[in-house]
Amino acid sequence: MSLKKELKLIDVFAISTGAMISSGLFVLPGLAYALSGPAMILAYMLAALLIVPSMLAKAELSTAMPKAGGTYFFIDRSLGPIWGTFGGFANWFSVSLKSAFALVGIGAFAILLKPDITQFEIRLIAVCACILFTFFNIISVRITGFSQVLLVIVLILILVVYIGRGFIATLPERYIPFMPNGFRSVVSTAGLVFVSFGGLTKVSSIAEEVDNPSRNIPLGMILSFLCVTLLYLLAIGVTVGIIPSHSLSGSLIPLSIGAGEVLGMPGMILLSIAAMVAFITTANAGILAASRSPLAMSRDQLLPDFLGKVHPKFKTPVTSILITSGFMICVIIFLEIEELIKTASTLMIILFIMVNISVIVMRESKIQNYRPKFKVPLYPFMPIAALLTYGFLLIEMGVIPVLISLIFLIFGTLIYFGYSKKRVSRTSALMYIVERVTAKELKTKTLERELRDIIIERDRIIEDRFDKLIRNCEILDIEGSQTIEEAFRDISEILARRCRIESGIIYRKFLERERQSGTVIKPGLAIPHIIVPGEKRFDVLLVRAKKGLIFPGIKEPVLAMFVLVGSIDERNYHLRALMAIANIAQDPNFEKRWMAARNKEELRDTILLSNRKRDI
């Protein structure tokens, strides 16, 4: 059962924004200041730039494959189910753990409002918040999105008030010396705060539930990135200018202290509330995003079927949401999760590496049906630069988190070979690259068919009569060069079987039609069409000639032919079919895709996935 497409641009923006504004803004600035002083402003700017390649990569993959699971789905379809299994578990664990940490983080600020609050009360608040947002996620993704929008608006307004009031009170001398520990400290600080921007791309996990994903996902992520980066830099810049260095360095509540400096106790309370709202929005977005990984893996037979169940009324993956929420509650109650956050961050960096590899693999596979509406600029330099940068960050994370990540890979491999392998028969994009290198034909084309169905759903293509004809038509793929008379003989034999008319009659009609007026309508394209005896007869035959068909009196060889045959009572539809073909041929990419197609099914998909106007 499919999921509802209820999320609009504002929801995508709010989910991405809410997932980013949390500890990175309300906790880490004090720790960052201790490392690099006022130059932490540059560190945050550098960290923001580091997330750009992954944002663009996920934007491309999400517009090409807007399916539940996001990161898991991209990795699985590009690199294969073994890596997909690892990616699915790693993404689920990383997002769930960070969301649980965000809920527990409320306690650091609740102490300012209630100094005698106990650890039990902190965990109880976190569990109650988790249950509340679990309820929202189950009832409707629209309610989840709406609550996220409200919370993010409140959060942004509070931050704008803090920035505006703090700017007036900043002291220039507090920015001097600007870089007391050198540029190397800026780089290491960027590595510390980089994970703060990781939530930006969570929205790709719910791409299947986004209305008009081709526009709303890339635009929503880019707007969120620009807004959050600006808020981060302004809020951090103001905080440095209003708090004495000895109070800011190492503080776990830097913005609350800053608000206390300029607005007194009401300001401290206001920013503490903002911090708690920020942690809640992160957790809310986390439950929404994390729960889609088990759903997608279940759909693909990598996990049991019950995890893929979608509620018939609410259209939400109830079981997957409940399991994700249950895991988060267990983490909140029983674990000291601060120790595991570094592992979650390491997994996030590994997933970013794999996502950028996925873009390279999907592009280089030359799969015709990989048609993203948004493409990573400066390809392949952007993803390659990302791989090098993230590789450096991974080394900086230390040995223990990497070893734990390796355990995840081993666990995923065991799950795949122990449970999933016998149930899965998909072809990854990586295999298409192998095919190109080895020049061997693959036995299955499952990925092409799946991508075709995704595009039909994404672009809301409603099949008309012409599409149905193309789905069932014969395709003639001619390797060498031929005269049109030779091609017409083969075409007539095929159509004779389909129309139950003598091939000689069809052949003579084609020759007569060419003598009356040529059917080459533009260089490289011809539309031979004839009237045949009978009633309610209409058929299409597609022809590709890789080295061209030679027409008398035509200089350029014909590479593509749409052959139409119909009875006299179908003459009105005959004209409609000609209009559809003319519309298809106007696409500037038509000839390129037609000649690049590696088999008959790719030729068929070139027509089925065209952007022509359809009769509905």
mmCIF file of C-alpha atoms in Angstrom, residues 54-410:
data_model
loop_
_atom_site.group_PDB
_atom_site.id
_atom_site.type_symbol
_atom_site.label_atom_id
_atom_site.label_comp_id
_atom_site.label_asym_id
_atom_site.label_seq_id
_atom_site.Cartn_x
_atom_site.Cartn_y
_atom_site.Cartn_z
ATOM 1 C CA SER A 54 25.703 15.561 0.343
ATOM 2 C CA MET A 55 22.726 17.910 0.222
ATOM 3 C CA LEU A 56 23.054 18.182 -3.551
ATOM 4 C CA ALA A 57 23.647 14.429 -3.928
ATOM 5 C CA LYS A 58 20.527 13.573 -1.946
ATOM 6 C CA ALA A 59 18.552 16.211 -3.834
ATOM 7 C CA GLU A 60 19.503 14.537 -7.134
ATOM 8 C CA LEU A 61 18.804 11.007 -5.913
ATOM 9 C CA SER A 62 15.521 12.064 -4.270
ATOM 10 C CA THR A 63 14.197 13.622 -7.468
ATOM 11 C CA ALA A 64 15.188 10.533 -9.463
ATOM 12 C CA MET A 65 13.945 8.015 -6.857
ATOM 13 C CA PRO A 66 11.459 9.681 -4.470
ATOM 14 C CA LYS A 67 10.848 6.558 -2.394
ATOM 15 C CA ALA A 68 10.524 5.850 1.332
ATOM 16 C CA GLY A 69 13.821 5.010 2.984
ATOM 17 C CA GLY A 70 15.879 7.690 1.264
ATOM 18 C CA THR A 71 19.513 6.893 1.985
ATOM 19 C CA TYR A 72 18.813 3.157 2.235
ATOM 20 C CA PHE A 73 16.960 3.103 -1.083
ATOM 21 C CA PHE A 74 19.680 5.053 -2.914
ATOM 22 C CA ILE A 75 22.472 2.814 -1.623
ATOM 23 C CA ASP A 76 20.547 -0.397 -2.285
ATOM 24 C CA ARG A 77 19.649 0.488 -5.867
ATOM 25 C CA SER A 78 23.107 1.788 -6.736
ATOM 26 C CA LEU A 79 25.484 -0.523 -4.844
ATOM 27 C CA GLY A 80 23.354 -3.615 -4.230
ATOM 28 C CA PRO A 81 21.395 -5.196 -1.362
ATOM 29 C CA ILE A 82 24.392 -6.058 0.854
ATOM 30 C CA TRP A 83 25.415 -2.413 1.090
ATOM 31 C CA GLY A 84 21.722 -1.498 1.160
ATOM 32 C CA THR A 85 21.199 -3.655 4.235
ATOM 33 C CA PHE A 86 24.126 -1.964 5.979
ATOM 34 C CA GLY A 87 22.904 1.475 4.878
ATOM 35 C CA GLY A 88 19.384 0.796 6.101
ATOM 36 C CA PHE A 89 20.441 -0.365 9.568
ATOM 37 C CA ALA A 90 23.105 2.346 9.876
ATOM 38 C CA ASN A 91 20.700 5.111 8.872
ATOM 39 C CA TRP A 92 17.973 3.852 11.211
ATOM 40 C CA PHE A 93 20.365 3.516 14.158
ATOM 41 C CA SER A 94 22.083 6.858 13.574
ATOM 42 C CA VAL A 95 18.885 8.909 13.190
ATOM 43 C CA SER A 96 17.070 7.116 16.025
ATOM 44 C CA LEU A 97 19.981 7.535 18.420
ATOM 45 C CA LYS A 98 20.440 11.222 17.654
ATOM 46 C CA SER A 99 16.701 11.796 18.049
ATOM 47 C CA ALA A 100 16.735 10.085 21.450
ATOM 48 C CA PHE A 101 19.753 12.193 22.426
ATOM 49 C CA ALA A 102 17.857 15.333 21.407
ATOM 50 C CA LEU A 103 14.970 14.449 23.727
ATOM 51 C CA VAL A 104 17.323 13.774 26.637
ATOM 52 C CA GLY A 105 19.060 17.064 25.831
ATOM 53 C CA ILE A 106 15.938 18.862 27.001
ATOM 54 C CA GLY A 107 17.145 18.136 30.533
ATOM 55 C CA ALA A 108 20.169 20.410 30.269
ATOM 56 C CA PHE A 109 17.804 23.346 29.763
ATOM 57 C CA ALA A 110 14.980 22.130 31.978
ATOM 58 C CA ILE A 111 17.441 22.539 34.862
ATOM 59 C CA LEU A 112 17.423 26.314 34.233
ATOM 60 C CA LEU A 113 13.644 26.363 34.601
ATOM 61 C CA LYS A 114 13.497 23.850 37.487
ATOM 62 C CA PRO A 115 16.910 23.652 39.256
ATOM 63 C CA ASP A 116 15.896 20.690 41.433
ATOM 64 C CA ILE A 117 14.742 18.522 38.513
ATOM 65 C CA THR A 118 15.843 14.899 38.889
ATOM 66 C CA GLN A 119 17.404 12.610 36.291
ATOM 67 C CA PHE A 120 14.254 10.480 36.453
ATOM 68 C CA GLU A 121 12.096 13.525 35.639
ATOM 69 C CA ILE A 122 14.358 14.443 32.722
ATOM 70 C CA ARG A 123 14.012 10.966 31.252
ATOM 71 C CA LEU A 124 10.264 10.969 31.924
ATOM 72 C CA ILE A 125 9.861 14.238 29.984
ATOM 73 C CA ALA A 126 11.876 12.754 27.110
ATOM 74 C CA VAL A 127 9.763 9.570 27.047
ATOM 75 C CA CYS A 128 6.481 11.532 27.131
ATOM 76 C CA ALA A 129 7.652 13.743 24.253
ATOM 77 C CA CYS A 130 8.645 10.639 22.292
ATOM 78 C CA ILE A 131 5.207 9.062 22.854
ATOM 79 C CA LEU A 132 3.438 12.283 21.828
ATOM 80 C CA PHE A 133 5.289 12.554 18.536
ATOM 81 C CA THR A 134 4.892 8.832 17.930
ATOM 82 C CA PHE A 135 1.137 9.411 18.156
ATOM 83 C CA PHE A 136 1.360 12.306 15.677
ATOM 84 C CA ASN A 137 3.435 10.178 13.288
ATOM 85 C CA ILE A 138 0.914 7.339 13.400
ATOM 86 C CA ILE A 139 -2.217 9.443 12.953
ATOM 87 C CA SER A 140 -0.989 11.440 9.960
ATOM 88 C CA VAL A 141 2.229 12.563 8.358
ATOM 89 C CA ARG A 142 0.363 15.817 7.676
ATOM 90 C CA ILE A 143 -0.163 16.392 11.423
ATOM 91 C CA THR A 144 3.521 15.639 11.983
ATOM 92 C CA GLY A 145 4.464 18.146 9.299
ATOM 93 C CA PHE A 146 2.033 20.755 10.648
ATOM 94 C CA SER A 147 3.350 20.452 14.212
ATOM 95 C CA GLN A 148 6.893 20.703 12.851
ATOM 96 C CA VAL A 149 6.042 23.884 10.953
ATOM 97 C CA LEU A 150 4.569 25.527 14.071
ATOM 98 C CA LEU A 151 7.523 24.565 16.258
ATOM 99 C CA VAL A 152 10.076 25.761 13.696
ATOM 100 C CA ILE A 153 8.294 29.105 13.261
ATOM 101 C CA VAL A 154 8.348 29.640 17.052
ATOM 102 C CA LEU A 155 12.020 28.654 17.167
ATOM 103 C CA ILE A 156 13.046 31.000 14.350
ATOM 104 C CA LEU A 157 11.126 33.931 15.862
ATOM 105 C CA ILE A 158 12.847 33.473 19.248
ATOM 106 C CA LEU A 159 16.264 33.294 17.575
ATOM 107 C CA VAL A 160 15.546 36.434 15.544
ATOM 108 C CA VAL A 161 14.652 38.294 18.767
ATOM 109 C CA TYR A 162 17.877 37.067 20.418
ATOM 110 C CA ILE A 163 20.031 38.003 17.400
ATOM 111 C CA GLY A 164 18.434 41.441 17.056
ATOM 112 C CA ARG A 165 18.767 42.341 20.738
ATOM 113 C CA GLY A 166 22.210 40.777 21.079
ATOM 114 C CA PHE A 167 23.605 42.595 18.037
ATOM 115 C CA ILE A 168 23.099 45.944 19.748
ATOM 116 C CA ALA A 169 25.015 44.771 22.837
ATOM 117 C CA THR A 170 28.026 43.158 21.142
ATOM 118 C CA LEU A 171 31.483 44.418 22.102
ATOM 119 C CA PRO A 172 34.103 44.462 19.279
ATOM 120 C CA GLU A 173 36.989 43.685 21.670
ATOM 121 C CA ARG A 174 35.518 40.246 22.379
ATOM 122 C CA TYR A 175 36.383 39.155 18.827
ATOM 123 C CA ILE A 176 40.107 39.869 19.447
ATOM 124 C CA PRO A 177 42.247 37.834 19.027
ATOM 125 C CA PHE A 178 40.024 36.244 16.401
ATOM 126 C CA MET A 179 42.045 33.050 15.822
ATOM 127 C CA PRO A 180 44.077 32.447 19.001
ATOM 128 C CA ASN A 181 44.825 28.772 18.273
ATOM 129 C CA GLY A 182 45.583 28.988 14.543
ATOM 130 C CA PHE A 183 43.703 27.752 11.482
ATOM 131 C CA ARG A 184 44.192 24.081 12.339
ATOM 132 C CA SER A 185 41.924 24.565 15.349
ATOM 133 C CA VAL A 186 39.263 25.955 12.987
ATOM 134 C CA VAL A 187 39.418 22.787 10.877
ATOM 135 C CA SER A 188 39.142 20.484 13.914
ATOM 136 C CA THR A 189 36.251 22.567 15.249
ATOM 137 C CA ALA A 190 34.503 22.271 11.873
ATOM 138 C CA GLY A 191 34.755 18.495 12.274
ATOM 139 C CA LEU A 192 33.141 18.791 15.714
ATOM 140 C CA VAL A 193 30.153 20.847 14.554
ATOM 141 C CA PHE A 194 29.772 19.247 11.112
ATOM 142 C CA VAL A 195 27.249 16.717 12.437
ATOM 143 C CA SER A 196 25.011 19.648 13.411
ATOM 144 C CA PHE A 197 24.094 20.036 9.750
ATOM 145 C CA GLY A 198 23.474 16.319 9.167
ATOM 146 C CA GLY A 199 19.734 16.623 9.811
ATOM 147 C CA LEU A 200 19.379 18.696 6.648
ATOM 148 C CA THR A 201 19.096 15.606 4.460
ATOM 149 C CA LYS A 202 16.729 13.566 6.680
ATOM 150 C CA VAL A 203 13.822 14.651 4.528
ATOM 151 C CA SER A 204 15.016 12.347 1.715
ATOM 152 C CA SER A 205 13.756 9.424 3.840
ATOM 153 C CA ILE A 206 10.174 10.620 3.417
ATOM 154 C CA ALA A 207 10.458 11.650 -0.249
ATOM 155 C CA GLU A 208 7.606 9.287 -1.164
ATOM 156 C CA GLU A 209 5.250 11.356 1.021
ATOM 157 C CA VAL A 210 6.231 14.711 -0.496
ATOM 158 C CA ASP A 211 3.899 16.302 -3.018
ATOM 159 C CA ASN A 212 5.770 17.284 -6.195
ATOM 160 C CA PRO A 213 9.126 15.924 -4.908
ATOM 161 C CA SER A 214 10.992 17.042 -8.029
ATOM 162 C CA ARG A 215 10.538 20.653 -6.932
ATOM 163 C CA ASN A 216 9.824 20.598 -3.219
ATOM 164 C CA ILE A 217 12.692 18.388 -2.006
ATOM 165 C CA PRO A 218 15.662 20.233 -3.571
ATOM 166 C CA LEU A 219 14.089 23.662 -3.048
ATOM 167 C CA GLY A 220 13.070 22.861 0.530
ATOM 168 C CA MET A 221 16.545 21.580 1.435
ATOM 169 C CA ILE A 222 18.332 24.522 -0.189
ATOM 170 C CA LEU A 223 16.061 27.085 1.523
ATOM 171 C CA SER A 224 16.515 25.291 4.839
ATOM 172 C CA PHE A 225 20.294 25.200 4.405
ATOM 173 C CA LEU A 226 20.492 28.926 3.654
ATOM 174 C CA CYS A 227 18.150 29.864 6.505
ATOM 175 C CA VAL A 228 19.808 27.657 9.138
ATOM 176 C CA THR A 229 23.348 28.598 8.094
ATOM 177 C CA LEU A 230 22.449 32.284 8.400
ATOM 178 C CA LEU A 231 20.822 31.723 11.812
ATOM 179 C CA TYR A 232 23.816 29.717 13.027
ATOM 180 C CA LEU A 233 26.378 32.323 11.972
ATOM 181 C CA LEU A 234 24.402 35.302 13.290
ATOM 182 C CA ALA A 235 23.470 33.646 16.592
ATOM 183 C CA ILE A 236 27.013 32.400 17.201
ATOM 184 C CA GLY A 237 28.532 35.706 16.152
ATOM 185 C CA VAL A 238 26.277 37.597 18.563
ATOM 186 C CA THR A 239 26.973 35.104 21.370
ATOM 187 C CA VAL A 240 30.741 35.661 21.045
ATOM 188 C CA GLY A 241 30.214 39.422 21.224
ATOM 189 C CA ILE A 242 28.053 39.522 24.356
ATOM 190 C CA ILE A 243 29.523 36.826 26.653
ATOM 191 C CA PRO A 244 32.945 37.130 28.350
ATOM 192 C CA SER A 245 35.328 34.462 27.067
ATOM 193 C CA HIS A 246 35.698 32.779 30.480
ATOM 194 C CA SER A 247 31.898 32.316 30.690
ATOM 195 C CA LEU A 248 31.484 31.127 27.092
ATOM 196 C CA SER A 249 34.398 28.673 26.896
ATOM 197 C CA GLY A 250 33.160 25.156 27.614
ATOM 198 C CA SER A 251 29.600 26.225 28.475
ATOM 199 C CA LEU A 252 26.788 23.772 27.627
ATOM 200 C CA ILE A 253 24.113 26.503 27.551
ATOM 201 C CA PRO A 254 25.874 29.357 25.678
ATOM 202 C CA LEU A 255 22.829 30.986 24.054
ATOM 203 C CA SER A 256 20.856 30.904 27.290
ATOM 204 C CA ILE A 257 23.755 32.643 29.033
ATOM 205 C CA GLY A 258 23.915 35.163 26.199
ATOM 206 C CA ALA A 259 20.200 35.891 26.482
ATOM 207 C CA GLY A 260 20.655 36.359 30.236
ATOM 208 C CA GLU A 261 23.362 38.970 29.528
ATOM 209 C CA VAL A 262 21.120 41.157 27.349
ATOM 210 C CA LEU A 263 17.571 40.281 28.443
ATOM 211 C CA GLY A 264 18.030 39.157 32.014
ATOM 212 C CA MET A 265 16.306 36.115 33.496
ATOM 213 C CA PRO A 266 13.308 36.348 31.110
ATOM 214 C CA GLY A 267 15.749 36.120 28.219
ATOM 215 C CA MET A 268 17.492 33.096 29.722
ATOM 216 C CA ILE A 269 14.128 31.364 30.188
ATOM 217 C CA LEU A 270 13.051 32.281 26.637
ATOM 218 C CA LEU A 271 16.206 30.823 25.064
ATOM 219 C CA SER A 272 15.971 27.739 27.264
ATOM 220 C CA ILE A 273 12.435 27.194 25.972
ATOM 221 C CA ALA A 274 13.753 27.714 22.426
ATOM 222 C CA ALA A 275 16.420 25.084 23.054
ATOM 223 C CA MET A 276 13.830 22.583 24.269
ATOM 224 C CA VAL A 277 11.650 23.322 21.218
ATOM 225 C CA ALA A 278 14.707 22.763 19.024
ATOM 226 C CA PHE A 279 15.418 19.379 20.592
ATOM 227 C CA ILE A 280 11.767 18.389 20.194
ATOM 228 C CA THR A 281 11.722 19.335 16.488
ATOM 229 C CA THR A 282 14.871 17.264 15.948
ATOM 230 C CA ALA A 283 13.272 14.257 17.636
ATOM 231 C CA ASN A 284 10.005 14.727 15.747
ATOM 232 C CA ALA A 285 11.804 14.822 12.396
ATOM 233 C CA GLY A 286 13.942 11.878 13.516
ATOM 234 C CA ILE A 287 10.987 9.577 14.270
ATOM 235 C CA LEU A 288 9.477 10.499 10.918
ATOM 236 C CA ALA A 289 12.694 9.862 8.967
ATOM 237 C CA ALA A 290 14.090 6.852 10.844
ATOM 238 C CA SER A 291 10.873 4.836 10.698
ATOM 239 C CA ARG A 292 10.965 4.845 6.880
ATOM 240 C CA SER A 293 14.133 2.722 6.718
ATOM 241 C CA PRO A 294 12.562 -0.480 8.146
ATOM 242 C CA LEU A 295 9.503 0.177 5.957
ATOM 243 C CA ALA A 296 11.590 0.393 2.779
ATOM 244 C CA MET A 297 13.740 -2.612 3.719
ATOM 245 C CA SER A 298 10.629 -4.680 4.383
ATOM 246 C CA ARG A 299 9.166 -3.729 1.003
ATOM 247 C CA ASP A 300 12.378 -4.998 -0.574
ATOM 248 C CA GLN A 301 12.251 -8.315 1.302
ATOM 249 C CA LEU A 302 15.367 -7.520 3.346
ATOM 250 C CA LEU A 303 13.277 -7.542 6.544
ATOM 251 C CA PRO A 304 10.031 -9.352 7.476
ATOM 252 C CA ASP A 305 6.779 -8.242 5.823
ATOM 253 C CA PHE A 306 5.108 -6.936 8.990
ATOM 254 C CA LEU A 307 7.556 -4.000 9.115
ATOM 255 C CA GLY A 308 6.222 -2.792 5.765
ATOM 256 C CA LYS A 309 2.563 -2.702 6.779
ATOM 257 C CA VAL A 310 0.856 0.642 6.085
ATOM 258 C CA HIS A 311 -2.274 1.470 8.078
ATOM 259 C CA PRO A 312 -5.285 1.345 5.716
ATOM 260 C CA LYS A 313 -6.848 4.490 7.228
ATOM 261 C CA PHE A 314 -3.890 6.649 8.276
ATOM 262 C CA LYS A 315 -1.575 5.585 5.397
ATOM 263 C CA THR A 316 1.403 5.541 7.784
ATOM 264 C CA PRO A 317 3.840 2.668 8.565
ATOM 265 C CA VAL A 318 2.517 2.036 12.076
ATOM 266 C CA THR A 319 4.671 -1.000 12.946
ATOM 267 C CA SER A 320 7.872 0.654 11.774
ATOM 268 C CA ILE A 321 7.040 3.829 13.712
ATOM 269 C CA LEU A 322 6.280 1.879 16.903
ATOM 270 C CA ILE A 323 9.518 -0.134 16.704
ATOM 271 C CA THR A 324 11.565 3.024 16.090
ATOM 272 C CA SER A 325 9.852 4.816 18.957
ATOM 273 C CA GLY A 326 10.292 1.772 21.219
ATOM 274 C CA PHE A 327 14.019 1.702 20.492
ATOM 275 C CA MET A 328 14.315 5.418 21.284
ATOM 276 C CA ILE A 329 12.444 4.988 24.572
ATOM 277 C CA CYS A 330 14.740 2.100 25.588
ATOM 278 C CA VAL A 331 17.783 4.233 24.783
ATOM 279 C CA ILE A 332 16.378 7.149 26.814
ATOM 280 C CA ILE A 333 15.646 4.960 29.847
ATOM 281 C CA PHE A 334 18.561 2.541 29.959
ATOM 282 C CA LEU A 335 21.622 3.992 28.153
ATOM 283 C CA GLU A 336 24.064 6.823 28.618
ATOM 284 C CA ILE A 337 23.764 7.712 24.968
ATOM 285 C CA GLU A 338 26.331 10.510 24.944
ATOM 286 C CA GLU A 339 28.933 7.749 24.539
ATOM 287 C CA LEU A 340 27.189 6.392 21.432
ATOM 288 C CA ILE A 341 26.666 9.727 19.676
ATOM 289 C CA LYS A 342 30.178 9.670 18.205
ATOM 290 C CA THR A 343 29.392 6.299 16.640
ATOM 291 C CA ALA A 344 26.146 7.697 15.222
ATOM 292 C CA SER A 345 28.111 10.627 13.781
ATOM 293 C CA THR A 346 30.645 8.236 12.244
ATOM 294 C CA LEU A 347 27.837 6.243 10.634
ATOM 295 C CA MET A 348 26.389 9.478 9.269
ATOM 296 C CA ILE A 349 29.705 10.363 7.597
ATOM 297 C CA ILE A 350 29.980 6.828 6.146
ATOM 298 C CA LEU A 351 26.445 7.165 4.772
ATOM 299 C CA PHE A 352 27.344 10.531 3.216
ATOM 300 C CA ILE A 353 30.310 8.843 1.530
ATOM 301 C CA MET A 354 28.046 6.084 0.186
ATOM 302 C CA VAL A 355 25.429 8.562 -1.044
ATOM 303 C CA ASN A 356 28.049 10.443 -3.070
ATOM 304 C CA ILE A 357 29.300 7.126 -4.465
ATOM 305 C CA SER A 358 25.673 6.336 -5.344
ATOM 306 C CA VAL A 359 25.438 9.484 -7.473
ATOM 307 C CA ILE A 360 28.600 8.503 -9.353
ATOM 308 C CA VAL A 361 27.391 4.918 -9.882
ATOM 309 C CA MET A 362 23.920 5.980 -11.069
ATOM 310 C CA ARG A 363 25.375 8.515 -13.503
ATOM 311 C CA GLU A 364 28.054 6.175 -14.864
ATOM 312 C CA SER A 365 25.648 3.233 -15.214
ATOM 313 C CA LYS A 366 24.030 5.189 -18.089
ATOM 314 C CA ILE A 367 20.633 3.741 -17.168
ATOM 315 C CA GLN A 368 18.102 5.444 -19.432
ATOM 316 C CA ASN A 369 15.427 5.582 -16.745
ATOM 317 C CA TYR A 370 17.626 7.361 -14.213
ATOM 318 C CA ARG A 371 16.183 10.829 -14.835
ATOM 319 C CA PRO A 372 16.651 13.179 -11.879
ATOM 320 C CA LYS A 373 14.889 16.524 -12.136
ATOM 321 C CA PHE A 374 17.760 18.103 -10.196
ATOM 322 C CA LYS A 375 21.407 17.289 -10.905
ATOM 323 C CA VAL A 376 24.547 17.797 -8.833
ATOM 324 C CA PRO A 377 26.457 20.695 -10.395
ATOM 325 C CA LEU A 378 30.155 20.369 -11.291
ATOM 326 C CA TYR A 379 29.876 16.593 -11.626
ATOM 327 C CA PRO A 380 32.084 14.562 -11.059
ATOM 328 C CA PHE A 381 34.296 17.032 -9.164
ATOM 329 C CA MET A 382 31.710 17.773 -6.452
ATOM 330 C CA PRO A 383 31.121 14.152 -5.309
ATOM 331 C CA ILE A 384 34.818 13.261 -5.637
ATOM 332 C CA ALA A 385 35.785 16.254 -3.465
ATOM 333 C CA ALA A 386 33.140 15.130 -0.965
ATOM 334 C CA LEU A 387 34.612 11.619 -0.800
ATOM 335 C CA LEU A 388 38.088 12.978 -0.042
ATOM 336 C CA THR A 389 36.805 15.415 2.592
ATOM 337 C CA TYR A 390 34.560 12.922 4.351
ATOM 338 C CA GLY A 391 37.358 10.373 4.297
ATOM 339 C CA PHE A 392 39.526 12.841 6.225
ATOM 340 C CA LEU A 393 36.709 13.492 8.725
ATOM 341 C CA LEU A 394 36.250 9.747 9.180
ATOM 342 C CA ILE A 395 39.905 9.365 10.150
ATOM 343 C CA GLU A 396 39.475 12.191 12.661
ATOM 344 C CA MET A 397 36.594 10.339 14.379
ATOM 345 C CA GLY A 398 39.004 7.804 15.890
ATOM 346 C CA VAL A 399 39.329 4.017 15.843
ATOM 347 C CA ILE A 400 36.490 2.923 18.168
ATOM 348 C CA PRO A 401 33.557 4.484 16.239
ATOM 349 C CA VAL A 402 34.950 3.103 12.965
ATOM 350 C CA LEU A 403 35.226 -0.378 14.505
ATOM 351 C CA ILE A 404 31.635 -0.176 15.737
ATOM 352 C CA SER A 405 30.591 0.883 12.231
ATOM 353 C CA LEU A 406 32.434 -2.169 10.883
ATOM 354 C CA ILE A 407 30.370 -4.314 13.256
ATOM 355 C CA PHE A 408 27.249 -2.796 11.659
ATOM 356 C CA LEU A 409 28.551 -3.810 8.237
ATOM 357 C CA ILE A 410 29.181 -7.376 9.418
#
